[in-house]
Amino acid sequence: MKVGYIGLGIMGAPCVRNLLKAGHQVTVWARRRQSAEALLAAGAAWADSPAELAGQVELLITNVSDTGDVEQVLLGEAGAASGARPGLVCADMSTIAPNGARRIAARLSEAGIDFLDCPVSGGEVGAINGTLTIMAGGKAEALEKARPALEAMGQTITHIGASGAGQVAKACNQIAVAAGVAAVAEIVKLARACEVDPAPVRAALLGGFAQSRVLDVHGQRMIDDNYAPGFKAKLHAKDMHIVHDTAREQGISLPAAERAMQLIDQLVAEGGGELDSSAIARLIWRQN
Ligand code: NAP
């Protein structure tokens, strides 16, 4: 496929490499050309603006930061919508607010462009290995058009529902991760308080009902007290605020997610935004 890609960071750059490896023709744009140099050397082509890029491709993928960034790149001045041909599919792999995704989809559909929210789980390792879990919201036919490219980046591609539903699934994912990180920190805390080595506790629990990737990966990080990212706390904070705002819009409370959000916010406020978000363990251990 002719694929355009915008957002060449920790997640986007390895995705572009996997698209190229699978034989797709990839054109990129970045606000700082230097973020694209290595990918241009690997075979990607360059476009001078999102609008120019959109006019050349069948599928345009964004993997930027937050809702406003996706809006800027797709709907802003020289944004993709101003250069796209009708029939273009835009797939956004960033984690953004579900209502933001719905708003963007509505604006793009006025220009004959289909928008899919396609947030992912699996982290940098999943992006490098092409094994991401992709949670799609939008029209099923648009997802089928995008699927050959998505398959080069992800192992599990699930059509969750209408526009915004993919981002709802991602918000659900982030509840499990954040509350799970807090639970694992408490496991380590209780074991140590009882003068029991947390390493064999983790190993034993990995064979039972409490088994999880969070216990496996973050449990080891906590035992080693090593919080090199991984998933930066500042991005996890953004995601937990999406969870919080979405719950508030629905008039429901999520007490475990709320507490995890407070801990991640505190970590960021104390200067830990660039650490892996599992560093909230240090805050949990500090309290009696
Ligand atoms: P990142 O390394 O910070 O990369 C983001 C990229 O988007 C950067 O290259 C940045 O350009 C570009 N960008 C941001 N805003 C832009 C704008 N307004 N216009 C043009 N370019 C813009 O972040 P990441 O870790 O790849 O994450 C990308 C998305 O995936 C986020 O929504 C994140 O929450 C989500 N995610 C991340 C992970 C993870 O483990 N890292 C896992 C799942 C989902 P510059 O280089 O110029 O700053």
mmCIF file of C-alpha atoms in Angstrom, residues 93-189:
data_model
loop_
_atom_site.group_PDB
_atom_site.id
_atom_site.type_symbol
_atom_site.label_atom_id
_atom_site.label_comp_id
_atom_site.label_asym_id
_atom_site.label_seq_id
_atom_site.Cartn_x
_atom_site.Cartn_y
_atom_site.Cartn_z
ATOM 1 C CA MET A 93 -2.390 5.212 16.634
ATOM 2 C CA SER A 94 -1.873 7.897 19.319
ATOM 3 C CA THR A 95 -3.669 7.582 22.661
ATOM 4 C CA ILE A 96 -6.189 10.452 22.731
ATOM 5 C CA ALA A 97 -9.588 11.242 24.272
ATOM 6 C CA PRO A 98 -12.471 9.150 22.860
ATOM 7 C CA ASN A 99 -14.605 12.265 22.343
ATOM 8 C CA GLY A 100 -11.651 13.911 20.558
ATOM 9 C CA ALA A 101 -11.491 10.930 18.188
ATOM 10 C CA ARG A 102 -15.236 11.230 17.507
ATOM 11 C CA ARG A 103 -14.913 14.961 16.830
ATOM 12 C CA ILE A 104 -12.010 14.427 14.405
ATOM 13 C CA ALA A 105 -13.893 11.605 12.641
ATOM 14 C CA ALA A 106 -16.928 13.868 12.140
ATOM 15 C CA ARG A 107 -14.831 16.732 10.724
ATOM 16 C CA LEU A 108 -12.923 14.424 8.351
ATOM 17 C CA SER A 109 -16.046 12.674 7.133
ATOM 18 C CA GLU A 110 -17.277 16.066 5.817
ATOM 19 C CA ALA A 111 -14.268 15.907 3.450
ATOM 20 C CA GLY A 112 -14.979 12.294 2.441
ATOM 21 C CA ILE A 113 -12.168 10.939 4.626
ATOM 22 C CA ASP A 114 -12.663 7.913 6.905
ATOM 23 C CA PHE A 115 -11.012 8.169 10.323
ATOM 24 C CA LEU A 116 -10.117 5.163 12.471
ATOM 25 C CA ASP A 117 -8.987 5.476 16.070
ATOM 26 C CA CYS A 118 -6.332 2.754 16.346
ATOM 27 C CA PRO A 119 -4.559 3.114 19.710
ATOM 28 C CA VAL A 120 -2.134 0.377 20.628
ATOM 29 C CA SER A 121 -0.814 -1.595 23.563
ATOM 30 C CA GLY A 122 2.505 -3.430 23.704
ATOM 31 C CA GLY A 123 4.982 -0.583 24.186
ATOM 32 C CA GLU A 124 8.251 0.039 22.382
ATOM 33 C CA VAL A 125 9.102 -3.682 22.308
ATOM 34 C CA GLY A 126 5.774 -4.467 20.638
ATOM 35 C CA ALA A 127 6.378 -1.670 18.109
ATOM 36 C CA ILE A 128 9.865 -2.972 17.270
ATOM 37 C CA ASN A 129 8.692 -6.590 16.981
ATOM 38 C CA GLY A 130 5.526 -5.706 15.036
ATOM 39 C CA THR A 131 3.415 -7.405 17.720
ATOM 40 C CA LEU A 132 1.254 -4.488 18.889
ATOM 41 C CA THR A 133 -2.325 -4.980 20.017
ATOM 42 C CA ILE A 134 -4.429 -2.563 17.941
ATOM 43 C CA MET A 135 -7.878 -1.487 19.174
ATOM 44 C CA ALA A 136 -9.882 0.011 16.302
ATOM 45 C CA GLY A 137 -12.889 2.320 16.327
ATOM 46 C CA GLY A 138 -14.665 3.430 13.143
ATOM 47 C CA LYS A 139 -16.229 1.873 10.053
ATOM 48 C CA ALA A 140 -15.480 -1.829 9.491
ATOM 49 C CA GLU A 141 -14.886 -1.180 5.739
ATOM 50 C CA ALA A 142 -12.256 1.460 6.532
ATOM 51 C CA LEU A 143 -10.530 -0.983 8.881
ATOM 52 C CA GLU A 144 -10.457 -3.607 6.107
ATOM 53 C CA LYS A 145 -8.775 -1.058 3.790
ATOM 54 C CA ALA A 146 -6.161 -0.283 6.453
ATOM 55 C CA ARG A 147 -5.665 -3.884 7.597
ATOM 56 C CA PRO A 148 -2.746 -4.853 5.276
ATOM 57 C CA ALA A 149 -0.670 -2.008 6.730
ATOM 58 C CA LEU A 150 -1.866 -2.538 10.316
ATOM 59 C CA GLU A 151 -0.863 -6.212 10.049
ATOM 60 C CA ALA A 152 2.748 -5.142 9.455
ATOM 61 C CA MET A 153 2.736 -3.414 12.871
ATOM 62 C CA GLY A 154 0.378 -5.439 15.036
ATOM 63 C CA GLN A 155 -0.394 -9.028 15.903
ATOM 64 C CA THR A 156 -3.888 -8.591 17.306
ATOM 65 C CA ILE A 157 -6.235 -6.201 15.503
ATOM 66 C CA THR A 158 -9.697 -5.938 17.046
ATOM 67 C CA HIS A 159 -12.591 -3.894 15.683
ATOM 68 C CA ILE A 160 -14.076 -2.641 18.954
ATOM 69 C CA GLY A 161 -16.950 -0.577 17.527
ATOM 70 C CA ALA A 162 -17.858 2.862 16.187
ATOM 71 C CA SER A 163 -15.604 5.934 16.253
ATOM 72 C CA GLY A 164 -14.034 6.475 19.684
ATOM 73 C CA ALA A 165 -14.551 2.850 20.769
ATOM 74 C CA GLY A 166 -10.870 2.027 20.155
ATOM 75 C CA GLN A 167 -9.866 4.861 22.488
ATOM 76 C CA VAL A 168 -12.364 3.624 25.098
ATOM 77 C CA ALA A 169 -10.673 0.205 24.933
ATOM 78 C CA LYS A 170 -7.267 1.859 25.352
ATOM 79 C CA ALA A 171 -8.536 3.796 28.387
ATOM 80 C CA CYS A 172 -9.730 0.464 29.841
ATOM 81 C CA ASN A 173 -6.271 -0.984 29.172
ATOM 82 C CA GLN A 174 -4.635 1.895 31.037
ATOM 83 C CA ILE A 175 -6.849 1.301 34.108
ATOM 84 C CA ALA A 176 -5.599 -2.302 34.287
ATOM 85 C CA VAL A 177 -1.975 -1.234 33.856
ATOM 86 C CA ALA A 178 -2.053 1.654 36.370
ATOM 87 C CA ALA A 179 -4.037 -0.149 39.063
ATOM 88 C CA GLY A 180 -1.909 -3.255 38.430
ATOM 89 C CA VAL A 181 1.323 -1.302 38.926
ATOM 90 C CA ALA A 182 0.023 0.015 42.267
ATOM 91 C CA ALA A 183 -1.013 -3.515 43.316
ATOM 92 C CA VAL A 184 2.419 -4.939 42.437
ATOM 93 C CA ALA A 185 4.123 -2.174 44.445
ATOM 94 C CA GLU A 186 1.915 -3.139 47.416
ATOM 95 C CA ILE A 187 2.811 -6.829 46.979
ATOM 96 C CA VAL A 188 6.511 -5.957 47.219
ATOM 97 C CA LYS A 189 5.820 -3.632 50.178
#
